[in-house]
mmCIF file of C-alpha atoms in Angstrom:
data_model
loop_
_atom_site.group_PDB
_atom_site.id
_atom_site.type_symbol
_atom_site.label_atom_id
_atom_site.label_comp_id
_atom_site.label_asym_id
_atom_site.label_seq_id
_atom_site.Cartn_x
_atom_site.Cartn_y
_atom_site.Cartn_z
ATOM 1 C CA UNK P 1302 44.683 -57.520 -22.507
ATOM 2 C CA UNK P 1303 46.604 -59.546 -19.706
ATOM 3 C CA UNK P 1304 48.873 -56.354 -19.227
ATOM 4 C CA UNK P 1305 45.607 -53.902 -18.553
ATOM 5 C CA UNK P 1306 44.143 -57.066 -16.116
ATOM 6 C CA UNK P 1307 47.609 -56.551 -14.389
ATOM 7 C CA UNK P 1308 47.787 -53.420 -14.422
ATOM 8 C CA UNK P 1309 43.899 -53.133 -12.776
ATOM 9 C CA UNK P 1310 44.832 -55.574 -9.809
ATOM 10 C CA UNK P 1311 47.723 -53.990 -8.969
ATOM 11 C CA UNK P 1312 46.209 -51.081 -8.718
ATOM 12 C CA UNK P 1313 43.376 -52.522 -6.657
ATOM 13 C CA UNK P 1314 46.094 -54.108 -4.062
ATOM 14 C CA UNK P 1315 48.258 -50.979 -3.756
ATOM 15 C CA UNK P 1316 44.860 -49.064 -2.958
ATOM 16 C CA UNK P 1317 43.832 -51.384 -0.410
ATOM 17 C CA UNK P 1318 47.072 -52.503 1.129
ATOM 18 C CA UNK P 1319 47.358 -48.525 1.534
ATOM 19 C CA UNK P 1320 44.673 -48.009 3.187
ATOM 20 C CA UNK P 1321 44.711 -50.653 5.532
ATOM 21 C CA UNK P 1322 47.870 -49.333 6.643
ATOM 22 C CA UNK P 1323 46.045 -46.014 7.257
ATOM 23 C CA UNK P 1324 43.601 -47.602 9.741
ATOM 24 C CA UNK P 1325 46.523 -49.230 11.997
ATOM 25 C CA UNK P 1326 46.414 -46.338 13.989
ATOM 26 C CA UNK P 1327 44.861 -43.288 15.208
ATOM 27 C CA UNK P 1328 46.340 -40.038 14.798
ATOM 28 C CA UNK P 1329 46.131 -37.214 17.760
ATOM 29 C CA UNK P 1330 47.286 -33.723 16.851
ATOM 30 C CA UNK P 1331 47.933 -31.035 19.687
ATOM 31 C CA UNK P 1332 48.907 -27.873 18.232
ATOM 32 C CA UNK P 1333 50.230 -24.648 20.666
ATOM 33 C CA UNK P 1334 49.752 -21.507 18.293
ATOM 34 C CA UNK P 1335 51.650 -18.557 18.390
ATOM 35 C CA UNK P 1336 49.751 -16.511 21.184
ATOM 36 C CA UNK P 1337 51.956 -13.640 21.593
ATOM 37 C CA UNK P 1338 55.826 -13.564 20.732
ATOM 38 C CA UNK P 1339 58.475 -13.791 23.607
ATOM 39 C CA UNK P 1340 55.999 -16.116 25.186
ATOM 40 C CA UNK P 1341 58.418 -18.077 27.952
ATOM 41 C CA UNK P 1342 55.832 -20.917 29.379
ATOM 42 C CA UNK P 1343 56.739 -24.465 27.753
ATOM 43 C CA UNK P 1344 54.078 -27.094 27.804
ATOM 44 C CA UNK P 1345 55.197 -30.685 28.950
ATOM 45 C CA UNK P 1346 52.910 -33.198 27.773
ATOM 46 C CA UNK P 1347 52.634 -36.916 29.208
ATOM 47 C CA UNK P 1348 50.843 -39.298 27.506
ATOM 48 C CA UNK P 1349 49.939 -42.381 29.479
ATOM 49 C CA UNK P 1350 52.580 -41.651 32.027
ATOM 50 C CA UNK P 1351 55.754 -41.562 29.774
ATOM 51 C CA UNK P 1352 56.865 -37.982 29.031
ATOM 52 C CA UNK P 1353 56.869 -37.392 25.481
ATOM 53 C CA UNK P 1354 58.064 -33.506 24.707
ATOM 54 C CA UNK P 1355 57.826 -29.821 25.515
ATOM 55 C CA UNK P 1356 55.944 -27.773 23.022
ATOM 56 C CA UNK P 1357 56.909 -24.042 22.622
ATOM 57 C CA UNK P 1358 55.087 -21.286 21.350
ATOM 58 C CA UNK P 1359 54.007 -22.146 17.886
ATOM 59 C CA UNK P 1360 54.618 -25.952 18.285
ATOM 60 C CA UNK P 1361 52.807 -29.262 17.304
ATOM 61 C CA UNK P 1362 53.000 -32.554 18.220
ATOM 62 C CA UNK P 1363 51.933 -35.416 16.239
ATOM 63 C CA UNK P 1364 51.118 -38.643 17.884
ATOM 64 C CA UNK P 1365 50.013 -41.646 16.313
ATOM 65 C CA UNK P 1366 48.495 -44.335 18.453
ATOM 66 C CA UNK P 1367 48.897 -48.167 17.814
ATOM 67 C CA UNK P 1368 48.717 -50.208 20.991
ATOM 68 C CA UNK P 1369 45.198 -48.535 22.814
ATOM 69 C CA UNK P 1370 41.739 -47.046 21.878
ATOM 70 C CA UNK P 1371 42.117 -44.217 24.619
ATOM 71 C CA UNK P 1372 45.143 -42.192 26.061
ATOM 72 C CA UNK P 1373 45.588 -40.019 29.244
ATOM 73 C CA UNK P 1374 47.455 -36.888 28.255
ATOM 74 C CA UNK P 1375 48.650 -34.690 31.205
ATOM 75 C CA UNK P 1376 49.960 -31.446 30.549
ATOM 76 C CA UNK P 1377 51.864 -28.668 32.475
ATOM 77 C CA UNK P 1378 53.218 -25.131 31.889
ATOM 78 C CA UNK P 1379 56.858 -24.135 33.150
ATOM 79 C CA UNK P 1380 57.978 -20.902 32.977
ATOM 80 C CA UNK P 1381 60.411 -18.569 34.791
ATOM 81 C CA UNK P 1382 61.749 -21.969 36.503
ATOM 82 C CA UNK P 1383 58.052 -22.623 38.023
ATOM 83 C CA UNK P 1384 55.858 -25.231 37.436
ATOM 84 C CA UNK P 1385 52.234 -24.953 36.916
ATOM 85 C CA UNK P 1386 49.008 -27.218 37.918
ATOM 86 C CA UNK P 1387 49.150 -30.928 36.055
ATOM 87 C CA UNK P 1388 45.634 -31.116 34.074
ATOM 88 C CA UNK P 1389 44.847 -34.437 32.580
ATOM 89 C CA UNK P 1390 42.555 -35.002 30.059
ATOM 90 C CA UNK P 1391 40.669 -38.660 28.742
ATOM 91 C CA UNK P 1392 40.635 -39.242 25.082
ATOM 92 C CA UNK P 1393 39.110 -41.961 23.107
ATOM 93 C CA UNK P 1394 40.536 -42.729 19.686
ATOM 94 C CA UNK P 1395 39.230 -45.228 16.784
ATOM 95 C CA UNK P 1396 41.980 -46.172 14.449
ATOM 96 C CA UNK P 1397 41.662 -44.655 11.425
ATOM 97 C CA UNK P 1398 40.742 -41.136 12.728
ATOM 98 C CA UNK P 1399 42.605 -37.735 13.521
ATOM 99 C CA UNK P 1400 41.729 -35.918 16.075
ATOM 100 C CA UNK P 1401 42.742 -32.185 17.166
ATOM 101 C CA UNK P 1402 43.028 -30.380 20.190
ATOM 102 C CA UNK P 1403 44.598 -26.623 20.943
ATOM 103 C CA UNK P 1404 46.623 -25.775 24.144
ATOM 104 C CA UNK P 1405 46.489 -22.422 25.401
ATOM 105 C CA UNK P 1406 47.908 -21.112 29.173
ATOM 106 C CA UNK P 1407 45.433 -20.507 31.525
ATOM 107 C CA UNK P 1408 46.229 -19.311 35.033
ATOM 108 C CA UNK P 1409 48.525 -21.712 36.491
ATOM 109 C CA UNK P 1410 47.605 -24.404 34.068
ATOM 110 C CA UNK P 1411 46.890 -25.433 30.488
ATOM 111 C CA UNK P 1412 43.599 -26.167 28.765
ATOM 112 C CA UNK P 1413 43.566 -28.573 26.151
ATOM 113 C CA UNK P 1414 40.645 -28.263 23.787
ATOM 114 C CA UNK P 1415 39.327 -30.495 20.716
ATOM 115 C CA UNK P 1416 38.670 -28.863 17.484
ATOM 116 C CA UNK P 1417 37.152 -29.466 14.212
ATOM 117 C CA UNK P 1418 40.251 -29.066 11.560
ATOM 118 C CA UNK P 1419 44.065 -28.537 12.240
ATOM 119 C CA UNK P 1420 45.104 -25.263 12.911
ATOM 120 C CA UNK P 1421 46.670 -22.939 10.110
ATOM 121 C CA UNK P 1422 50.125 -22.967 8.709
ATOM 122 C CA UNK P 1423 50.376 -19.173 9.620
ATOM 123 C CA UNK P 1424 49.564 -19.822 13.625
ATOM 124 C CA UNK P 1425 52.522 -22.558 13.847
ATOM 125 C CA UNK P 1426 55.995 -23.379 13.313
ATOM 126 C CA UNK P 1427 56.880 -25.829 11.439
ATOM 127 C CA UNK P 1428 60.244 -26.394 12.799
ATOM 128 C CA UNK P 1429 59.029 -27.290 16.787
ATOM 129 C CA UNK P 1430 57.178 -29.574 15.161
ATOM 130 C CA UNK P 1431 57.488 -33.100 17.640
ATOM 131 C CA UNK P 1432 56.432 -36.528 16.032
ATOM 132 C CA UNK P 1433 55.916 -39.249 18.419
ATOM 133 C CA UNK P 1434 53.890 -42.825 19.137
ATOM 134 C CA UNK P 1435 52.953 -45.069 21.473
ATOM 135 C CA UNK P 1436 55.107 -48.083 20.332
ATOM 136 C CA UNK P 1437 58.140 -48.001 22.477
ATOM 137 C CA UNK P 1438 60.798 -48.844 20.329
ATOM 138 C CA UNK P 1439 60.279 -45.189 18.718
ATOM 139 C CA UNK P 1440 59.862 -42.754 22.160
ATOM 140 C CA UNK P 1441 61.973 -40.641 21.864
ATOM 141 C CA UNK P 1442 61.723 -39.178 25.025
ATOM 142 C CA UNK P 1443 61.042 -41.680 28.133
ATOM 143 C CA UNK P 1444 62.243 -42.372 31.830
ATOM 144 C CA UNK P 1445 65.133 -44.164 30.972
ATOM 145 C CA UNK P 1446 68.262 -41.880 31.047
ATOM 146 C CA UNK P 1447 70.128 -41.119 27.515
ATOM 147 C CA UNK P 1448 73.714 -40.319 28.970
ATOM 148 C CA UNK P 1449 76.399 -42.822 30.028
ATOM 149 C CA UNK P 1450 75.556 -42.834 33.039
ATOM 150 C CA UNK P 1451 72.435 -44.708 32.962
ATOM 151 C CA UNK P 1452 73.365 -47.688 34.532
ATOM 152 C CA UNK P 1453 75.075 -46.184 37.699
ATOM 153 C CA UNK P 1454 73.189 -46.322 41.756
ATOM 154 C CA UNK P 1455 73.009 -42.431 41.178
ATOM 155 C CA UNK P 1456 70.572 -42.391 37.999
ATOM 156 C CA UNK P 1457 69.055 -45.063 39.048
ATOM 157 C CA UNK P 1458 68.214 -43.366 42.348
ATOM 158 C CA UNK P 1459 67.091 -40.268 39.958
ATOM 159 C CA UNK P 1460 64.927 -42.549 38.020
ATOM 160 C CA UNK P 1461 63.076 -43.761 41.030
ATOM 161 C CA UNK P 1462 62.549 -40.096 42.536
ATOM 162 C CA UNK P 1463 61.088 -39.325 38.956
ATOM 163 C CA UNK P 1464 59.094 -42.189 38.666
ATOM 164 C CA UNK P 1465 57.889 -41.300 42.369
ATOM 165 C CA UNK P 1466 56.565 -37.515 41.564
ATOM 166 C CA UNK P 1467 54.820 -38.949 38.564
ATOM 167 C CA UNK P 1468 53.497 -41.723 40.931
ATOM 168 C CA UNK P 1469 52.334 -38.996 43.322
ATOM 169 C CA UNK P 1470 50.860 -36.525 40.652
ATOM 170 C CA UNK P 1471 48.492 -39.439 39.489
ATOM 171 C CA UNK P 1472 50.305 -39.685 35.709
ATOM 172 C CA UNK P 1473 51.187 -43.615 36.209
ATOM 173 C CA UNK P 1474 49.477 -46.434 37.971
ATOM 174 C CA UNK P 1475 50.947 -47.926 41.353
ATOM 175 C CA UNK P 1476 51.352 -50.826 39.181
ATOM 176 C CA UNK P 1477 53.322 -49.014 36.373
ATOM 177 C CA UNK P 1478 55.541 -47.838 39.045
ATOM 178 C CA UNK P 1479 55.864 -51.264 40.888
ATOM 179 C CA UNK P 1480 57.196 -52.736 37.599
ATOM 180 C CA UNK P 1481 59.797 -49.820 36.596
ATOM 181 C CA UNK P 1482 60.908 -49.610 40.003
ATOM 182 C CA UNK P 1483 61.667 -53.577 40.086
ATOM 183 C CA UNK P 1484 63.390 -53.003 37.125
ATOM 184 C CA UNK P 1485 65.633 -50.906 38.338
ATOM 185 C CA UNK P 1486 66.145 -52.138 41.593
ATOM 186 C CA UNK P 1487 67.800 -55.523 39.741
ATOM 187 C CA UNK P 1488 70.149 -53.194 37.495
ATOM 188 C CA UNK P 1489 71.664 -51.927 40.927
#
């Protein structure tokens, strides 16, 4: 009898200890389908001013979001070496919830749309799939520079021209900006 009464609780804490973890954070799906093969155009995609990845044709990024209840995703087209119009977009999340949008090129831009259900297997690829989140011990992609060099006056100088254009295209605050650009200024 003591075994089953065991056996019951557990089972009771693994369900909710599971499902608590579920509700930590919100999950925000983007999906670029397969529109035509050969398709060239890459989508960037920003998400409250870091850069996160480039989605190609048939590509999905996952994003899971820990540390807000709303993000700012900008998003931008390059193709043949030419980049198109920055479109930003306001989304509220509630953890706990998924939420989907579709990306499609539209002239000199991107539109971002929400929809009801993910999109089908057949319309992606699994392999460009890109799984990302907003705590920042796990972006993968970010200002800072990967390469040896990252510590030198000419990075550094990069970093602040970067951080600049996204300054100017309205992706971070002047007060993000302020702070990375203090940082770097003492690592010179």
């Amino acid at each position: 009898m003591t075994v089953k009464l065991y056996l019951i609780i557990t089972l009771i804490v693994l369900s909710i200890s599971s499902s608590y973890g579920q509700n930590d954070f919100a999950t925000v799906n983007i999906y670029r389908p397969k529109m035509m093969y050969g398709s060239g155009a890459r989508h960037h995609f920003i998400i409250n001013g870091e850069k996160v990845c480039t989605l190609k044709s048939g590509g999905h990024l996952e994003y899971k979001v820990f540390n807000s209840d709303s993000l700012t995703i900008g998003v931008y087209a390059v193709a043949l070496g030419t980049r198109g119009k920055l479109t930003k977009y306001h989304v509220n999340v509630e953890k706990g919830n998924e939420y989907y949008f579709k990306v499609r090129p539209k002239f000199n831009s991107v539109l971002m749309e929400e929809i009801e259900e993910p999109v089908l297997e057949k319309k992606l690829d699994y392999r460009l799939v890109e799984k990302h989140t907003d705590k920042a011990e796990s972006l993968t992609i970010n200002i800072e520079s990967k390469n040896a060099e990252s510590n030198s006056k000419e990075s550094n100088a990069d970093k602040l021209r970067e951080l600049k254009k996204l300054l100017d295209d309205g992706i971070i605050t002047q007060e993000d900006f302020d702070k990375k650009k203090e940082e770097l200024l003492r690592e010179y």
